[in-house]
Coordinates of C-alpha atoms in Angstrom, one line a residue:
Chain A
M63 CA 175.9 -25.9 169.2
L64 CA 176.0 -25.2 173.0
S65 CA 179.0 -23.3 174.4
E66 CA 178.5 -24.9 177.7
P67 CA 176.4 -27.7 179.3
G68 CA 174.3 -25.1 181.1
H69 CA 173.4 -27.6 183.8
Y70 CA 175.2 -26.2 186.8
D71 CA 175.9 -22.8 188.4
Y72 CA 179.2 -21.4 189.5
M73 CA 180.1 -22.5 193.0
P74 CA 183.5 -21.3 194.1
W75 CA 185.4 -23.6 196.4
R76 CA 185.2 -21.5 199.5
R77 CA 182.5 -20.6 202.0
R78 CA 180.2 -23.2 200.7
P79 CA 177.4 -24.4 203.0
K80 CA 179.0 -27.1 205.1
I81 CA 178.3 -30.7 204.0
T82 CA 178.2 -33.3 206.8
W83 CA 178.2 -37.0 206.2
P84 CA 176.9 -39.8 208.4
N85 CA 178.7 -40.4 211.7
G86 CA 180.9 -37.3 211.3
A87 CA 182.7 -38.7 208.2
R88 CA 184.9 -36.2 206.4
I89 CA 184.8 -38.0 203.1
A90 CA 182.3 -40.2 201.2
F91 CA 184.4 -42.8 199.4
W92 CA 182.8 -44.8 196.7
V93 CA 184.1 -47.3 194.1
A94 CA 182.5 -47.5 190.7
P95 CA 183.5 -50.6 188.8
N96 CA 182.6 -50.2 185.1
I97 CA 181.3 -53.6 184.1
E98 CA 181.0 -53.4 180.4
H99 CA 180.4 -55.3 177.2
Y100 CA 181.9 -54.0 174.0
E101 CA 180.3 -55.7 171.0
L102 CA 182.4 -57.7 168.5
D103 CA 180.5 -56.2 165.6
P104 CA 178.7 -53.0 166.6
P105 CA 177.1 -50.6 164.2
P106 CA 179.0 -47.4 163.4
N107 CA 178.2 -44.0 164.9
A108 CA 178.8 -40.8 162.9
R109 CA 180.7 -39.1 165.7
R110 CA 182.8 -42.0 166.9
M111 CA 183.9 -45.3 165.6
P112 CA 183.6 -48.0 168.3
W113 CA 186.9 -49.6 167.5
T114 CA 190.2 -48.2 166.3
R115 CA 191.0 -51.2 164.1
P116 CA 188.7 -52.7 161.4
Q117 CA 186.1 -55.0 162.9
P118 CA 186.6 -57.5 164.3
D119 CA 189.2 -55.7 166.4
V120 CA 190.3 -58.8 168.1
L121 CA 192.9 -57.2 170.4
G122 CA 190.5 -54.4 171.5
Y123 CA 187.6 -56.8 172.0
S124 CA 189.5 -59.5 173.8
W125 CA 191.2 -57.1 176.1
R126 CA 187.8 -55.8 177.3
D127 CA 186.4 -59.4 177.4
Y128 CA 189.3 -60.2 179.9
G129 CA 187.5 -57.9 182.3
N130 CA 184.4 -60.1 182.5
R131 CA 186.2 -63.5 182.3
V132 CA 189.0 -62.8 184.7
G133 CA 189.5 -59.2 186.0
F134 CA 186.1 -58.8 187.6
W135 CA 186.4 -61.8 189.8
R136 CA 189.8 -60.8 191.1
M137 CA 188.7 -57.2 191.6
A138 CA 185.5 -58.2 193.4
D139 CA 187.5 -60.4 195.8
V140 CA 189.9 -57.6 196.8
M141 CA 187.0 -55.2 197.4
A142 CA 185.1 -57.7 199.4
R143 CA 188.2 -58.4 201.5
H144 CA 188.3 -54.7 202.5
G145 CA 184.6 -54.4 203.0
V146 CA 184.2 -52.0 200.2
R147 CA 181.0 -52.3 198.1
G148 CA 180.9 -51.4 194.5
S149 CA 178.4 -49.1 192.7
V150 CA 178.4 -50.7 189.3
S151 CA 178.5 -48.6 186.2
L152 CA 176.7 -51.3 184.2
N153 CA 176.3 -51.9 180.5
V154 CA 173.0 -53.5 181.3
A155 CA 173.3 -56.1 178.5
V156 CA 175.7 -57.7 180.9
C157 CA 172.6 -58.9 182.7
D158 CA 171.7 -61.0 179.7
H159 CA 175.2 -62.1 178.6
Y160 CA 176.8 -62.8 182.0
P161 CA 174.2 -63.4 184.8
E162 CA 177.1 -64.9 186.8
I163 CA 178.5 -61.5 187.2
I164 CA 175.3 -59.9 188.3
E165 CA 174.7 -62.7 190.8
R166 CA 178.1 -62.0 192.3
C167 CA 177.4 -58.3 192.5
C168 CA 174.1 -58.9 194.3
T169 CA 175.7 -61.3 196.7
L170 CA 178.1 -58.6 197.6
D171 CA 175.3 -56.1 198.1
W172 CA 176.6 -53.8 195.3
E173 CA 174.5 -51.1 193.7
L174 CA 173.8 -51.4 190.0
F175 CA 173.3 -48.2 188.0
S176 CA 173.2 -47.8 184.2
H177 CA 176.1 -47.1 181.9
G178 CA 173.8 -47.6 178.9
T179 CA 173.2 -50.9 177.1
Y180 CA 176.6 -51.5 175.5
N181 CA 179.7 -49.4 175.6
T182 CA 179.7 -49.6 171.9
R183 CA 176.3 -47.8 171.6
Y184 CA 176.8 -44.1 172.0
F185 CA 174.1 -41.5 172.7
Y186 CA 175.6 -39.2 170.1
G187 CA 172.8 -38.4 167.6
M188 CA 170.0 -40.3 169.2
T189 CA 166.5 -38.7 169.2
E190 CA 165.0 -37.9 172.6
D191 CA 162.6 -40.8 172.1
Q192 CA 165.5 -43.2 171.4
Q193 CA 167.3 -42.0 174.5
R194 CA 164.2 -42.4 176.6
A195 CA 163.7 -45.9 175.2
V196 CA 167.2 -46.9 176.3
I197 CA 166.8 -45.4 179.8
R198 CA 163.4 -47.2 180.3
E199 CA 164.7 -50.5 179.0
N200 CA 167.8 -50.2 181.2
R201 CA 165.6 -49.6 184.3
E202 CA 163.5 -52.7 183.5
T203 CA 166.5 -54.9 182.9
I204 CA 168.2 -53.9 186.1
K205 CA 164.9 -54.5 188.0
R206 CA 164.4 -57.9 186.4
A207 CA 168.0 -59.0 187.0
S208 CA 168.6 -57.7 190.5
G209 CA 165.3 -56.3 191.9
Q210 CA 167.0 -52.9 192.3
A211 CA 165.7 -49.5 191.3
L212 CA 167.7 -47.5 188.8
D213 CA 168.9 -44.3 190.5
G214 CA 172.2 -43.4 188.8
W215 CA 173.5 -42.8 185.3
L216 CA 176.8 -42.5 183.3
T217 CA 176.3 -42.3 179.6
P218 CA 178.4 -44.9 177.7
A219 CA 181.8 -43.4 177.0
I220 CA 180.3 -40.1 178.3
S221 CA 178.7 -39.8 174.8
N222 CA 175.7 -37.9 176.1
D223 CA 174.1 -35.5 173.7
E224 CA 172.8 -32.0 174.4
T225 CA 169.5 -33.0 176.0
T226 CA 170.4 -36.2 177.8
Q227 CA 170.5 -34.8 181.3
H228 CA 166.9 -33.4 180.9
L229 CA 165.7 -36.8 179.8
L230 CA 167.4 -38.5 182.8
A231 CA 165.6 -36.2 185.2
E232 CA 162.3 -36.7 183.4
E233 CA 162.7 -40.5 183.5
G234 CA 163.3 -40.4 187.3
I235 CA 167.1 -40.9 187.4
K236 CA 168.3 -39.3 190.7
Y237 CA 172.0 -38.7 190.0
T238 CA 174.2 -38.2 187.0
L239 CA 177.9 -38.8 186.6
D240 CA 178.3 -37.2 183.2
M241 CA 179.9 -34.0 184.6
L242 CA 183.2 -33.7 186.3
H243 CA 183.1 -30.1 187.6
D244 CA 183.3 -30.7 191.3
D245 CA 184.6 -32.6 194.4
Q246 CA 181.2 -32.4 196.0
P247 CA 177.6 -33.2 194.8
T248 CA 176.0 -30.2 193.1
P249 CA 172.5 -29.3 192.0
I250 CA 171.8 -29.9 188.3
K251 CA 169.5 -27.6 186.4
V252 CA 167.0 -29.5 184.1
R253 CA 163.9 -28.4 182.2
S254 CA 161.7 -30.5 184.5
G255 CA 162.1 -33.0 187.3
H256 CA 165.1 -33.2 189.7
L257 CA 168.7 -34.3 189.2
I258 CA 171.9 -33.9 191.1
S259 CA 175.5 -34.6 190.1
I260 CA 177.8 -36.6 192.4
P261 CA 181.6 -36.7 191.7
Y262 CA 182.8 -39.4 189.4
S263 CA 186.4 -39.0 188.3
L264 CA 188.6 -39.1 185.2
E265 CA 191.6 -38.0 187.2
I266 CA 192.0 -41.2 189.2
N267 CA 190.2 -43.4 186.8
D268 CA 192.1 -46.4 185.6
V269 CA 191.4 -45.9 181.9
P270 CA 192.9 -42.4 181.7
L271 CA 195.7 -43.2 184.1
L272 CA 196.7 -46.7 183.1
A273 CA 195.6 -46.9 179.4
M274 CA 196.1 -43.3 178.2
R275 CA 198.7 -41.9 180.5
N276 CA 201.0 -44.9 180.8
T277 CA 201.0 -44.9 184.6
P278 CA 202.8 -47.8 186.3
P279 CA 200.7 -49.6 189.0
E280 CA 202.7 -48.3 192.0
R281 CA 202.3 -44.7 190.8
F282 CA 198.6 -45.3 190.2
A283 CA 198.3 -46.3 193.8
A284 CA 200.3 -43.3 195.0
I285 CA 198.0 -41.0 193.0
C286 CA 194.9 -42.5 194.4
K287 CA 196.2 -42.2 197.9
A288 CA 197.3 -38.6 197.4
Q289 CA 193.8 -37.8 196.1
F290 CA 192.3 -39.5 199.2
D291 CA 194.6 -37.7 201.6
Q292 CA 193.9 -34.3 200.3
L293 CA 190.1 -34.7 200.2
Y294 CA 190.2 -36.4 203.6
E295 CA 192.0 -33.3 205.0
E296 CA 189.6 -30.8 203.2
G297 CA 186.7 -32.8 204.6
T298 CA 187.3 -31.3 208.0
E299 CA 185.8 -28.1 206.6
S300 CA 183.0 -29.6 204.5
G301 CA 182.4 -33.1 203.5
T302 CA 184.0 -34.2 200.2
V303 CA 183.5 -37.1 197.8
M304 CA 186.1 -39.3 196.3
C305 CA 185.0 -41.7 193.5
M306 CA 187.4 -44.5 192.4
P307 CA 186.2 -45.7 189.0
L308 CA 187.6 -49.0 187.9
H309 CA 187.6 -51.1 184.8
P310 CA 188.2 -54.8 185.5
F311 CA 190.1 -55.4 182.2
L312 CA 192.7 -53.0 183.5
I313 CA 192.8 -53.1 187.3
G314 CA 192.0 -56.8 187.4
Q315 CA 195.3 -57.7 185.6
P316 CA 197.7 -59.8 187.7
H317 CA 200.3 -57.1 187.6
R318 CA 197.9 -54.4 188.8
I319 CA 195.6 -56.0 191.3
S320 CA 197.9 -55.3 194.2
A321 CA 197.7 -51.6 193.5
L322 CA 194.0 -51.7 194.2
D323 CA 194.6 -53.7 197.4
D324 CA 197.1 -51.1 198.5
V325 CA 194.7 -48.2 197.9
L326 CA 191.8 -49.8 199.7
R327 CA 193.9 -50.8 202.6
H328 CA 195.0 -47.1 202.9
V329 CA 191.4 -45.8 202.7
V330 CA 189.8 -48.2 205.2
A331 CA 192.6 -47.5 207.7
H332 CA 191.1 -44.0 208.3
D333 CA 188.2 -43.7 210.7
K334 CA 186.4 -40.7 209.3
V335 CA 185.5 -42.4 206.0
W336 CA 182.0 -43.1 204.8
L337 CA 182.2 -46.2 202.6
A338 CA 179.2 -45.4 200.5
T339 CA 177.4 -46.2 197.3
G340 CA 176.4 -43.7 194.7
R341 CA 172.8 -44.1 195.7
E342 CA 173.5 -43.5 199.3
I343 CA 175.5 -40.3 198.7
A344 CA 172.9 -39.0 196.3
A345 CA 170.1 -39.6 198.8
W346 CA 171.9 -38.1 201.8
Y347 CA 172.9 -35.0 199.8
T348 CA 169.4 -34.5 198.4
K349 CA 167.8 -34.9 201.8
D350 CA 170.2 -32.8 203.8
H351 CA 172.2 -30.4 201.6
L352 CA 170.6 -29.7 198.2
A353 CA 168.2 -27.0 199.3
E354 CA 171.0 -25.2 201.2
A355 CA 173.3 -25.3 198.1
Q356 CA 170.5 -23.9 195.9
N357 CA 169.8 -21.1 198.4
W358 CA 173.5 -20.2 198.5
I359 CA 173.7 -20.0 194.7
A360 CA 170.5 -17.9 194.7
A361 CA 172.2 -15.5 197.2
G362 CA 175.2 -15.1 194.8
T363 CA 177.6 -17.5 196.6
P364 CA 178.5 -14.9 199.4
Chain B
M42 CA 211.0 -33.4 136.6
K43 CA 210.4 -29.7 137.1
G44 CA 211.7 -29.4 140.6
L45 CA 211.0 -26.5 143.0
P46 CA 210.5 -22.9 141.9
E47 CA 213.7 -20.7 141.4
D48 CA 213.0 -18.6 144.5
Y49 CA 212.9 -21.7 146.7
L50 CA 216.7 -21.4 146.9
Q51 CA 216.7 -17.6 147.5
Y52 CA 217.0 -16.4 151.1
P53 CA 215.9 -12.7 151.3
A54 CA 216.2 -12.6 155.1
R55 CA 219.6 -14.3 155.3
R56 CA 221.7 -11.8 157.2
R57 CA 223.3 -11.4 160.6
G58 CA 220.7 -11.5 163.4
M59 CA 217.0 -12.3 163.2
D60 CA 215.0 -13.0 160.0
H61 CA 212.5 -10.4 161.1
A62 CA 212.5 -6.9 162.7
I63 CA 210.6 -7.6 165.9
Y64 CA 213.6 -7.8 168.1
P65 CA 217.4 -8.1 167.7
F66 CA 219.4 -11.2 168.6
R67 CA 220.8 -11.2 172.0
A68 CA 223.0 -14.0 173.5
L69 CA 222.3 -14.6 177.1
P70 CA 225.9 -13.9 178.2
N71 CA 225.6 -10.5 176.6
A72 CA 222.4 -9.5 178.4
R73 CA 222.9 -6.5 180.7
P74 CA 223.2 -7.7 184.3
V75 CA 220.2 -6.9 186.5
T76 CA 219.8 -6.8 190.3
W77 CA 216.6 -7.8 192.1
P78 CA 215.4 -6.4 195.5
N79 CA 217.5 -7.5 198.5
G80 CA 220.1 -9.0 196.2
A81 CA 217.9 -12.0 195.4
H82 CA 219.4 -14.4 192.9
V83 CA 216.1 -15.4 191.3
A84 CA 212.9 -13.6 190.7
L85 CA 210.1 -16.1 191.2
C86 CA 207.0 -15.6 189.1
I87 CA 204.0 -18.0 189.4
A88 CA 202.1 -17.7 186.2
V89 CA 198.6 -19.3 186.3
H90 CA 197.0 -20.2 183.0
M91 CA 193.3 -19.5 183.7
G92 CA 191.6 -20.4 180.5
H93 CA 187.9 -20.7 179.6
F94 CA 187.3 -23.5 177.0
P95 CA 183.9 -23.1 175.3
M96 CA 182.3 -26.4 174.5
D97 CA 181.7 -25.3 170.9
M98 CA 185.2 -23.9 170.3
P99 CA 186.6 -24.3 166.8
L100 CA 188.9 -27.2 166.3
K101 CA 190.9 -25.5 163.6
P102 CA 193.6 -24.5 162.7
F103 CA 194.6 -26.5 165.8
I104 CA 193.1 -27.4 169.2
A105 CA 194.6 -25.4 172.1
P106 CA 196.0 -27.7 174.8
G107 CA 193.1 -28.6 177.0
G108 CA 190.6 -28.0 174.2
M109 CA 187.7 -30.2 173.1
E110 CA 189.4 -33.3 172.0
R111 CA 186.4 -35.6 172.1
P112 CA 183.2 -35.5 170.0
Y113 CA 180.7 -32.7 170.6
P114 CA 179.3 -32.1 173.1
S115 CA 182.4 -33.0 175.1
Y116 CA 181.2 -32.7 178.7
W117 CA 184.4 -34.6 179.5
D118 CA 186.7 -31.8 178.3
Y119 CA 184.5 -28.9 179.2
T120 CA 183.8 -29.8 182.8
L121 CA 187.3 -30.9 183.6
R122 CA 188.6 -27.5 182.5
D123 CA 185.8 -25.7 184.3
Y124 CA 186.8 -27.6 187.4
G125 CA 190.0 -25.6 187.4
N126 CA 188.1 -22.3 187.7
R127 CA 185.7 -23.6 190.3
I128 CA 187.9 -25.6 192.5
G129 CA 191.5 -25.9 191.4
V130 CA 192.3 -22.3 191.4
Y131 CA 191.1 -22.0 195.0
R132 CA 193.6 -24.7 196.1
L133 CA 196.3 -22.8 194.3
M134 CA 195.3 -19.5 196.0
Q135 CA 195.4 -21.2 199.3
S136 CA 198.8 -22.7 198.7
L137 CA 200.3 -19.4 197.6
A138 CA 198.7 -17.3 200.3
A139 CA 200.0 -19.7 203.0
R140 CA 203.5 -18.9 201.7
K141 CA 202.9 -15.2 201.0
L142 CA 203.7 -15.8 197.3
P143 CA 202.2 -13.5 194.6
A144 CA 200.9 -14.8 191.3
T145 CA 200.1 -13.5 187.8
A146 CA 196.9 -14.9 186.3
L147 CA 196.9 -15.2 182.5
L148 CA 193.2 -14.9 182.3
S149 CA 190.6 -15.6 179.6
A150 CA 188.7 -12.2 179.7
V151 CA 185.3 -13.8 179.4
L152 CA 185.8 -15.2 183.0
A153 CA 185.3 -11.6 184.2
Q154 CA 181.7 -11.8 183.0
R155 CA 181.1 -15.5 183.7
Y156 CA 182.5 -15.7 187.3
P157 CA 182.4 -12.3 189.1
A158 CA 182.8 -14.1 192.4
L159 CA 186.1 -15.6 191.2
M160 CA 187.2 -12.1 190.1
D161 CA 186.5 -10.8 193.6
D162 CA 188.6 -13.6 195.1
L163 CA 191.5 -13.0 192.7
A164 CA 191.4 -9.3 193.6
A165 CA 191.4 -10.2 197.4
A166 CA 194.3 -12.5 196.8
Q167 CA 196.1 -9.6 195.1
W168 CA 197.0 -11.6 192.1
E169 CA 198.2 -9.7 189.1
I170 CA 195.7 -9.9 186.2
A171 CA 197.1 -10.3 182.7
C172 CA 194.9 -10.7 179.7
A173 CA 195.0 -14.0 177.9
G174 CA 192.6 -13.1 175.1
L175 CA 188.9 -13.6 175.2
D176 CA 188.8 -17.4 175.7
M177 CA 190.6 -20.5 174.5
G178 CA 188.3 -20.7 171.5
R179 CA 189.4 -17.4 170.1
L180 CA 192.9 -18.2 169.1
H181 CA 195.1 -15.6 167.4
H182 CA 196.6 -16.9 164.1
S183 CA 197.2 -15.8 160.5
G184 CA 193.7 -16.9 159.4
V185 CA 192.0 -14.2 161.5
P186 CA 191.3 -10.9 159.6
R187 CA 193.2 -8.0 161.2
D188 CA 190.1 -6.0 162.1
E189 CA 188.5 -9.0 163.8
E190 CA 191.7 -9.7 165.8
R191 CA 191.8 -6.0 166.8
A192 CA 188.2 -6.2 168.0
T193 CA 188.9 -9.4 170.0
I194 CA 191.9 -7.8 171.7
Q195 CA 190.0 -4.6 172.5
E196 CA 187.0 -6.5 173.8
A197 CA 189.2 -8.7 176.0
A198 CA 191.2 -5.7 177.4
G199 CA 187.9 -3.8 178.0
L200 CA 186.4 -6.7 179.9
L201 CA 189.3 -7.0 182.3
R202 CA 190.0 -3.3 182.7
A203 CA 186.3 -2.7 183.5
R204 CA 186.9 -4.9 186.5
F205 CA 190.6 -4.4 187.4
G206 CA 191.4 -1.0 185.9
T207 CA 194.8 0.0 184.5
A208 CA 196.6 -2.7 186.5
V209 CA 195.9 -4.9 183.4
R210 CA 199.0 -4.3 181.4
G211 CA 200.2 -7.7 180.5
W212 CA 199.2 -9.8 177.5
H213 CA 199.4 -13.5 176.8
S214 CA 198.1 -14.9 173.5
P215 CA 196.0 -18.0 174.2
A216 CA 198.0 -21.2 173.6
H217 CA 201.1 -19.2 172.7
S218 CA 199.7 -18.6 169.3
E219 CA 199.8 -15.3 167.4
S220 CA 199.3 -13.8 164.0
S221 CA 201.8 -11.5 162.4
H222 CA 199.6 -8.6 163.6
T223 CA 199.1 -9.6 167.2
L224 CA 202.0 -7.8 168.8
R225 CA 201.2 -4.5 167.1
L226 CA 197.5 -4.8 168.1
V227 CA 198.4 -5.6 171.7
A228 CA 200.7 -2.6 171.9
E229 CA 197.9 -0.5 170.3
S230 CA 195.5 -1.6 173.1
G231 CA 197.8 -0.2 175.8
F232 CA 199.6 -3.3 177.0
S233 CA 203.2 -2.7 178.2
F234 CA 204.3 -6.3 178.3
T235 CA 203.6 -9.6 176.6
T236 CA 204.5 -13.1 177.5
G237 CA 204.4 -16.3 175.5
W238 CA 207.4 -16.3 173.1
A239 CA 209.5 -19.1 174.5
N240 CA 212.9 -17.9 173.4
D241 CA 214.6 -16.5 176.5
D242 CA 215.0 -16.7 180.2
M243 CA 215.2 -12.9 180.5
P244 CA 213.1 -10.0 179.3
Y245 CA 213.8 -8.2 176.1
V246 CA 212.2 -5.5 174.0
M247 CA 209.9 -6.1 171.0
T248 CA 209.3 -3.3 168.6
T249 CA 205.9 -2.9 166.8
E250 CA 204.4 -0.3 164.5
A251 CA 202.4 0.8 167.6
G252 CA 205.2 1.0 170.0
R253 CA 207.4 -1.2 172.3
L254 CA 206.4 -4.2 174.3
V255 CA 208.6 -5.9 176.9
C256 CA 208.6 -9.6 176.2
M257 CA 208.6 -11.6 179.5
P258 CA 209.8 -15.2 179.7
L259 CA 207.1 -17.9 179.8
S260 CA 208.1 -21.5 179.1
Q261 CA 206.0 -24.1 177.3
D262 CA 208.8 -26.7 177.5
L263 CA 208.8 -26.4 181.3
S264 CA 205.0 -26.1 182.0
D265 CA 202.4 -28.4 183.5
Q266 CA 200.4 -28.2 180.3
R267 CA 203.1 -29.7 178.3
M268 CA 204.6 -32.1 180.8
L269 CA 201.5 -33.4 182.5
H270 CA 198.7 -32.9 179.9
Q271 CA 200.6 -33.4 176.6
Q272 CA 203.5 -35.6 177.6
H273 CA 201.7 -37.5 180.3
L274 CA 204.6 -37.3 182.7
A275 CA 204.3 -37.9 186.4
T276 CA 203.5 -34.9 188.6
E277 CA 206.9 -35.2 190.3
D278 CA 208.6 -35.1 186.9
F279 CA 207.3 -31.6 186.5
T280 CA 207.9 -30.4 190.1
N281 CA 211.4 -31.9 190.0
A282 CA 212.1 -30.2 186.7
I283 CA 211.1 -26.8 188.2
L284 CA 213.4 -27.4 191.2
T285 CA 216.3 -28.4 188.9
A286 CA 215.7 -25.2 186.8
H287 CA 215.8 -23.2 190.0
E288 CA 219.0 -24.7 191.0
T289 CA 220.6 -23.9 187.6
L290 CA 219.3 -20.4 187.5
D291 CA 220.4 -19.7 191.1
R292 CA 223.9 -20.9 190.2
E293 CA 224.0 -18.8 187.1
A294 CA 222.9 -15.8 189.0
Q295 CA 225.8 -16.2 191.4
E296 CA 228.3 -16.9 188.6
T297 CA 227.3 -14.0 186.4
D298 CA 226.3 -11.6 189.2
S299 CA 223.0 -11.0 187.5
G300 CA 219.5 -11.8 188.6
R301 CA 217.7 -14.6 186.9
I302 CA 213.9 -15.3 186.6
L303 CA 212.1 -18.6 187.3
V304 CA 208.6 -18.6 185.8
V305 CA 206.5 -21.4 187.0
P306 CA 203.6 -21.9 184.5
I307 CA 200.8 -23.8 186.1
T308 CA 197.2 -24.6 185.3
P309 CA 194.4 -24.9 187.8
W310 CA 192.7 -27.9 186.1
L311 CA 196.0 -29.7 186.3
M312 CA 198.0 -28.6 189.4
G313 CA 194.9 -27.8 191.4
V314 CA 193.5 -31.3 191.6
P315 CA 193.6 -33.1 194.9
H316 CA 196.2 -35.6 193.9
R317 CA 198.7 -33.0 192.8
I318 CA 198.3 -30.1 195.2
R319 CA 200.6 -31.6 197.8
A320 CA 203.4 -32.1 195.3
F321 CA 202.8 -28.5 194.3
N322 CA 203.2 -27.4 197.9
A323 CA 206.3 -29.4 198.3
M324 CA 207.8 -27.8 195.2
L325 CA 207.1 -24.3 196.5
D326 CA 208.7 -25.3 199.8
G327 CA 211.7 -26.6 197.9
I328 CA 212.1 -23.3 196.0
M329 CA 211.7 -21.3 199.2
A330 CA 214.2 -23.5 201.1
R331 CA 216.9 -22.6 198.6
G332 CA 216.4 -19.0 199.5
N333 CA 217.6 -15.8 197.8
I334 CA 214.4 -15.5 195.8
W335 CA 212.3 -12.4 195.0
P336 CA 208.7 -13.5 194.7
A337 CA 207.1 -11.1 192.4
T338 CA 204.4 -10.6 189.7
M339 CA 205.3 -10.6 186.1
G340 CA 204.6 -6.8 186.0
Q341 CA 206.9 -6.1 188.9
I342 CA 209.7 -8.1 187.3
A343 CA 209.2 -6.2 184.0
D344 CA 209.3 -2.9 185.9
H345 CA 212.6 -3.7 187.6
W346 CA 214.1 -5.0 184.4
V347 CA 213.0 -1.9 182.4
A348 CA 214.4 0.4 185.1
Q349 CA 217.8 -1.2 184.6
N350 CA 217.7 -1.4 180.8
T351 CA 216.7 2.0 179.6

């Protein structure tokens, strides 16, 4: 067993090389809707059961299914109204099950990246070849359904195994979201190839907040706005990243959708915000700031 | 039916006072009054839980708060805790420095090896360093053989003293968990105070086979780990609770003419995240606005208490 991921170096939150974003923005703000399919009758995994109740878990299944039937459409409308694009953390089987959803995402000029095939197929215990096969198939499916390249990755339920990040780099993935160690992009160390991390979030993610921590919608909005305000302020020193991960089955509920509206209205009312996609953040950081960060680490983070 | 064994209804430790010999009972109204510098009502101690959580940490006999709750390899749990030591603690340092408030770090000793740059920044911030064991995977409990526990404590003390010298004289057992040998082994390793027993607002003396330890207050009931991580309460529920505790302690100090102590137990991976740091700052400002505080490290408070209680 590994005592740590071993994929990143210590980078104290002071005197880092300054990150600048396009047009003098202080913060790169990106929204990552998790568009998922949880299978009605998935196979078991030794490290995690897909459902908490015996299958079929009708309540669990239908709650998630609500996201694709109802929540997604409501969420997408609110985002479009504020001019905020999504970077979709996509269970790519959605391309086969619900092409209507993919079509809507493409119309809105959203990025699609992979969140595995199904959210009920964990990476725990897969061989490297099995993982590679999933990554390659996901790339082909996204290409076929949208014409887009596959640049980003979030392992389903963050179920990555010890070598997953190495395989992502070897398969040409450009950015990973499996690590939550920072408020800025960072270099990721892999055995071959290149990979960076850009900030995802489990702090302002609607699953931990709404489903696990019992947060009412108004407080959810206040937390998101507080997160934004702090990172916007800190962005005067060096550019920060705020990711807002969403799950349509939660945020797309009629009693919660106004909280999303409230947060996005707050964000777009600021002028030094770069409304980006994951791919755009990764490309900008890799081009302008990655080498500088690596040099700073090599110099001992003076 | 056979029932329970005979001795189940015998009570060998039933007597006036405690059911052990570690410390005598003391009711708060009977504690000797203490005065703090400048006649302050309340000594303010910011206690920062700086733990390192190994991704392969054992999950038995229990998982320390913040430990790996998801299947191995839990990047989720590991990287969120590590965030505290990369980013969150720097926000806390900035908030406290801006208000000239000292702090006491309850530090996993392996961090001295892992993150020397962080140690330099803690030293520059003049935080007191107390030893919180080796890391959050090396818990102290009755299942650990005594020699192994002694070696763990000595290794942890050695790591921190190699970097910070004799200033390391406070001990906190990770996750407030101890074996029946821990206090003796801690005293044996040259620590003068310990913190983690949640039974008092004021210091008291513990007696071990290896000498005395001053036990400093440290709440788990009123901590961000319990309220935010375990109970899932709102940030403001915690910060308001701290302000209410301060109000009560300040009033008691005036009524009893004795100083009180407000320990604020905080955790970088919780209180140092962007969406909470402003509430933390507002809480500090609220404490300072009440006035009559003596901001101090845990060691300084222990010294003042000992000087008036021997």
